[in-house]
């Protein structure tokens, strides 16, 4: 049975995608009279607000909210506070959604008696070799580990996971554990889901619900996106006691730390440095193998060098960001009661 649904779409400067995103949401097989679609805009400076206003005039279920703080957790909390439906779904403005995405998740939320539910995020490749390589880099197990909503799953059976893309929640969840942590510019969804799991909450991945994500393709943006994600995962320990790191988050940090130790040994113990170099050589051999194999599957040999660069960017960038965030958190100490944004480097303060 269809239920009243609040859809929250945080965005800022998304003029290229917000219209298509809204079209895909409105095209879902769901009664518009039950929808409350709230676009929470971070004071966009392009045509985003104008585009959303046009949709709001055409569709009574669409409205625009201002987010002066311009960060995602604040946008989510504003959307939750300004809606009343028992089901709350987050939508990413940089994505398009299958026509059954919404009904599958809303039905699944009650069918599986869970607290948060999500689907598979398929990365939409662009027209160039580079953009196709980006699509593989953010969805390949060699790059992202066991994040199933990114890599996809075998079969159609729903399964319990630690996190999902965006998410669809029962409102009671926010009443039980609170809202998103506004001190976390990134990783706020991960922290929220870990809080949810800590009290016995259940998060379900439903493979039939699918959306298409359009990645940002410049290499500099990709580097910053990776660095910021890991920085905030580790730096978050300043602002929350929630445990968020898994093996897939620890490996890159250990990988980069190993490089640093091997470099030090090269000047102090050359024989030991040669031994420590073996795993590094193995990594690059594995990187080359995975890159060539993926390129061959795409019948695009020229993609292999791009994939090698992007896989390395993912691992090294994530590892460096993790070390930076962890050391910054240790140096600055706990600040659970009061966030001091002026102490956060500009590089990791602004969204990529």
XYZ file of C-alpha atoms in Angstrom:
352
model
C 0.000 0.000 0.000
C 1.476 3.402 -0.994
C 2.341 5.629 1.955
C 2.984 9.365 2.364
C 6.635 9.942 1.506
C 9.011 12.834 2.120
C 11.830 13.035 -0.435
C 14.786 15.222 0.516
C 17.211 16.362 -2.192
C 20.240 18.319 -0.918
C 21.929 20.264 -3.696
C 24.134 23.201 -4.600
C 24.981 24.406 -8.117
C 23.421 21.390 -9.853
C 21.871 23.128 -12.869
C 23.134 20.365 -15.183
C 21.461 17.566 -13.250
C 18.656 18.785 -10.953
C 16.030 18.915 -13.713
C 16.778 15.397 -14.920
C 16.887 14.166 -11.331
C 13.437 15.612 -10.592
C 12.072 14.214 -13.857
C 13.221 10.722 -12.890
C 11.726 11.048 -9.387
C 8.400 12.331 -10.714
C 8.323 9.552 -13.332
C 8.346 6.914 -10.585
C 5.264 4.764 -10.204
C 4.093 6.602 -7.079
C 1.050 8.787 -6.498
C 2.172 12.442 -6.586
C -0.492 13.277 -4.000
C 1.480 11.229 -1.472
C 4.803 12.911 -2.257
C 6.474 15.842 -0.521
C 9.622 16.528 -2.556
C 11.840 19.048 -0.777
C 14.888 20.371 -2.623
C 17.174 21.864 0.032
C 19.457 24.238 -1.823
C 22.783 25.515 -0.493
C 22.269 28.994 -1.952
C 23.259 28.020 -5.495
C 24.872 30.653 -7.686
C 23.912 29.029 -11.003
C 20.393 28.330 -12.371
C 19.576 25.545 -9.897
C 17.114 27.595 -7.841
C 15.376 28.908 -10.948
C 14.971 25.385 -12.321
C 13.561 24.053 -9.035
C 11.167 27.018 -8.823
C 9.830 26.108 -12.273
C 9.159 22.543 -11.124
C 7.504 23.834 -7.937
C 5.101 25.937 -10.034
C 4.256 22.955 -12.204
C 4.098 20.253 -9.509
C 2.433 20.991 -6.135
C 4.483 18.208 -4.526
C 7.802 20.002 -5.191
C 9.129 22.821 -3.018
C 12.395 24.646 -2.363
C 14.083 25.212 0.999
C 17.129 27.374 1.688
C 20.244 25.967 3.321
C 22.410 28.977 4.276
C 25.058 26.711 5.855
C 25.634 25.098 2.438
C 26.587 21.684 3.863
C 24.838 18.357 3.352
C 24.049 17.311 6.952
C 22.310 20.633 7.583
C 20.334 20.196 4.359
C 19.195 16.744 5.451
C 18.167 17.938 8.909
C 16.270 20.904 7.462
C 14.407 18.559 5.140
C 13.516 16.169 7.950
C 12.375 19.012 10.220
C 10.188 20.546 7.507
C 8.345 17.366 6.513
C 5.949 15.094 8.375
C 5.591 11.853 6.381
C 6.364 8.619 8.218
C 8.812 7.608 5.482
C 11.793 9.812 4.605
C 13.887 9.159 1.498
C 17.095 10.905 0.580
C 17.783 11.492 -3.117
C 21.111 12.517 -4.674
C 20.801 15.350 -7.191
C 23.634 13.916 -9.288
C 21.672 10.748 -10.078
C 18.719 9.428 -12.079
C 16.272 6.890 -10.649
C 14.484 3.923 -12.209
C 10.694 4.193 -12.340
C 10.326 1.489 -9.658
C 13.068 2.803 -7.365
C 10.743 4.612 -4.953
C 7.960 1.988 -4.684
C 10.481 -0.851 -4.246
C 12.230 0.891 -1.353
C 9.075 2.107 0.406
C 7.476 -1.332 0.161
C 10.723 -3.022 1.202
C 11.062 -0.825 4.276
C 7.970 -2.478 5.756
C 8.244 -5.872 4.086
C 11.687 -6.478 5.604
C 10.870 -4.662 8.846
C 14.042 -2.573 8.624
C 15.014 0.956 9.623
C 16.932 2.014 6.510
C 16.865 0.590 3.005
C 18.662 1.377 -0.239
C 19.439 0.056 -3.700
C 22.304 -0.336 -6.144
C 24.088 2.754 -7.432
C 25.212 2.148 -10.999
C 27.884 4.534 -12.222
C 26.987 6.072 -15.564
C 30.009 6.099 -17.908
C 30.564 9.111 -20.121
C 31.558 9.166 -23.771
C 35.334 9.358 -23.305
C 37.843 6.701 -22.275
C 38.702 8.774 -19.204
C 35.101 9.096 -18.009
C 34.551 5.363 -18.550
C 37.661 4.689 -16.483
C 36.289 6.942 -13.716
C 33.067 4.924 -13.712
C 35.036 1.712 -13.172
C 37.316 3.273 -10.568
C 34.464 4.194 -8.231
C 32.643 0.872 -8.559
C 35.345 -1.808 -8.875
C 36.027 -4.049 -5.827
C 39.778 -3.432 -6.234
C 39.090 0.239 -5.650
C 36.181 0.357 -3.181
C 36.342 -3.030 -1.441
C 33.086 -4.616 -0.312
C 30.821 -1.567 -0.570
C 28.018 -3.591 -2.175
C 25.837 -0.652 -3.196
C 28.749 0.433 -5.427
C 30.041 -2.891 -6.717
C 26.667 -4.557 -7.196
C 25.652 -8.028 -6.031
C 24.907 -11.429 -7.528
C 21.228 -12.328 -7.479
C 18.152 -10.395 -6.403
C 17.956 -11.386 -2.753
C 17.880 -8.473 -0.264
C 20.707 -8.560 2.261
C 21.695 -6.798 5.446
C 24.607 -4.354 5.039
C 26.447 -1.683 7.023
C 25.484 1.227 4.773
C 23.534 2.077 1.601
C 23.470 4.870 -0.961
C 21.284 7.758 0.231
C 18.766 5.643 2.138
C 15.058 5.456 2.893
C 14.157 5.689 6.585
C 11.228 5.385 8.913
C 10.775 8.696 10.733
C 10.851 6.854 14.039
C 14.586 6.320 13.462
C 15.267 10.041 13.877
C 13.160 10.099 17.015
C 15.249 7.262 18.470
C 18.827 8.280 17.606
C 18.595 11.920 16.546
C 19.416 13.653 13.266
C 22.560 13.816 11.134
C 25.690 15.187 12.818
C 26.111 18.691 11.392
C 29.745 18.802 12.470
C 30.557 16.218 9.808
C 30.830 17.872 6.400
C 31.461 14.389 4.965
C 30.690 10.859 6.257
C 27.549 12.064 8.078
C 25.526 9.220 6.540
C 28.102 6.640 7.588
C 28.112 7.967 11.157
C 24.302 7.964 11.232
C 24.095 4.377 9.999
C 26.641 3.207 12.569
C 24.604 4.875 15.323
C 21.554 3.101 13.951
C 23.264 -0.291 13.904
C 24.620 0.261 17.419
C 21.072 0.190 18.820
C 20.126 -2.886 16.812
C 18.766 -1.092 13.745
C 18.650 -3.012 10.467
C 19.897 -1.694 7.099
C 18.848 -3.604 3.981
C 20.180 -3.496 0.406
C 17.588 -4.327 -2.278
C 19.292 -5.079 -5.630
C 16.130 -4.442 -7.688
C 16.123 -0.736 -6.757
C 18.614 0.961 -9.057
C 19.797 4.437 -9.855
C 22.403 5.887 -12.200
C 25.096 8.131 -10.734
C 27.018 10.681 -12.791
C 30.543 11.019 -11.374
C 32.536 14.227 -11.491
C 35.267 13.427 -13.988
C 38.186 15.915 -13.644
C 41.178 14.161 -12.080
C 41.742 17.010 -9.612
C 38.142 16.684 -8.400
C 38.526 12.920 -8.094
C 41.687 13.381 -6.000
C 39.975 15.879 -3.714
C 36.861 13.709 -3.370
C 38.925 10.704 -2.234
C 41.107 12.740 0.100
C 38.144 14.481 1.724
C 36.214 11.255 2.218
C 38.987 9.550 4.159
C 40.040 12.718 5.995
C 36.553 13.148 7.415
C 36.149 9.478 8.288
C 39.175 9.745 10.595
C 38.780 13.399 11.625
C 35.199 12.614 12.659
C 36.552 11.011 15.834
C 36.898 14.573 17.173
C 33.171 15.161 16.991
C 31.624 11.763 17.675
C 32.329 8.614 19.647
C 30.633 6.500 16.980
C 32.972 3.827 15.583
C 32.887 4.037 11.786
C 36.043 2.500 10.324
C 36.097 -0.993 8.779
C 38.933 -2.954 7.167
C 38.306 -1.288 3.809
C 38.977 2.092 5.442
C 42.049 0.942 7.385
C 43.903 -0.742 4.509
C 44.744 2.430 2.514
C 46.077 4.169 5.630
C 48.276 1.168 6.436
C 49.342 1.015 2.782
C 50.591 4.623 2.759
C 52.180 4.237 6.187
C 54.083 1.211 4.856
C 55.476 3.382 2.038
C 56.628 6.003 4.532
C 58.364 3.396 6.694
C 60.013 1.809 3.648
C 61.336 5.222 2.609
C 62.792 5.797 6.072
C 64.388 2.349 6.017
C 65.997 3.136 2.663
C 68.242 5.612 4.503
C 68.718 3.657 7.724
C 68.432 -0.047 6.867
C 68.676 -0.650 3.083
C 68.322 -4.441 3.345
C 65.100 -4.132 5.334
C 63.890 -1.479 2.885
C 64.377 -3.938 0.010
C 62.243 -6.497 1.847
C 59.574 -3.887 2.571
C 59.517 -2.917 -1.106
C 58.186 -6.357 -2.076
C 54.519 -5.654 -1.131
C 54.714 -2.314 -2.951
C 55.957 -4.002 -6.128
C 53.213 -6.622 -5.751
C 50.604 -3.853 -5.440
C 51.673 -2.248 -8.718
C 51.698 -5.631 -10.457
C 48.183 -6.315 -9.156
C 47.094 -2.814 -10.177
C 48.403 -3.397 -13.705
C 46.718 -6.822 -13.927
C 43.309 -5.537 -12.781
C 43.559 -2.473 -15.034
C 44.458 -4.475 -18.150
C 41.804 -7.125 -17.418
C 39.114 -4.451 -16.983
C 40.219 -2.628 -20.138
C 40.143 -5.889 -22.128
C 36.596 -6.572 -20.930
C 35.640 -3.151 -22.298
C 37.569 -3.679 -25.564
C 39.436 -0.474 -24.788
C 43.160 -1.047 -24.302
C 43.772 2.672 -23.949
C 41.730 2.602 -20.739
C 44.364 0.551 -18.885
C 46.797 3.428 -18.099
C 43.901 5.626 -16.949
C 42.636 2.853 -14.679
C 46.093 2.317 -13.186
C 46.310 6.017 -12.385
C 42.795 6.152 -10.926
C 43.190 3.015 -8.808
C 46.447 4.400 -7.418
C 44.818 7.787 -6.872
C 42.068 6.082 -4.889
C 44.419 4.097 -2.660
C 47.149 6.688 -2.119
C 44.743 9.628 -1.856
C 42.505 7.802 0.580
C 45.482 6.702 2.647
C 47.006 10.181 2.823
C 43.658 11.712 3.749
C 43.211 9.110 6.487
C 46.625 9.841 8.015
C 46.004 13.595 7.814
C 42.559 13.319 9.397
C 43.701 10.924 12.106
C 46.709 13.042 13.080
C 44.619 16.237 13.037
C 42.058 14.646 15.350
C 44.772 13.488 17.764
C 46.521 16.876 17.710
C 43.398 18.992 18.203
C 41.688 16.695 20.700
C 38.022 15.951 21.305
C 35.485 18.601 20.354
C 32.233 16.670 20.685
C 30.442 19.615 22.282
C 31.689 22.370 19.998
C 32.913 22.208 16.399
C 35.546 24.783 15.451
C 35.437 24.978 11.636
C 38.181 27.606 11.457
C 40.637 24.904 12.563
C 39.712 22.644 9.656
C 41.972 23.090 6.577
C 40.243 24.876 3.699
C 41.142 21.978 1.397
C 38.893 19.581 3.280
C 36.279 22.068 4.497
C 34.621 22.747 1.151
C 32.727 20.041 -0.674
C 34.400 18.616 -3.761
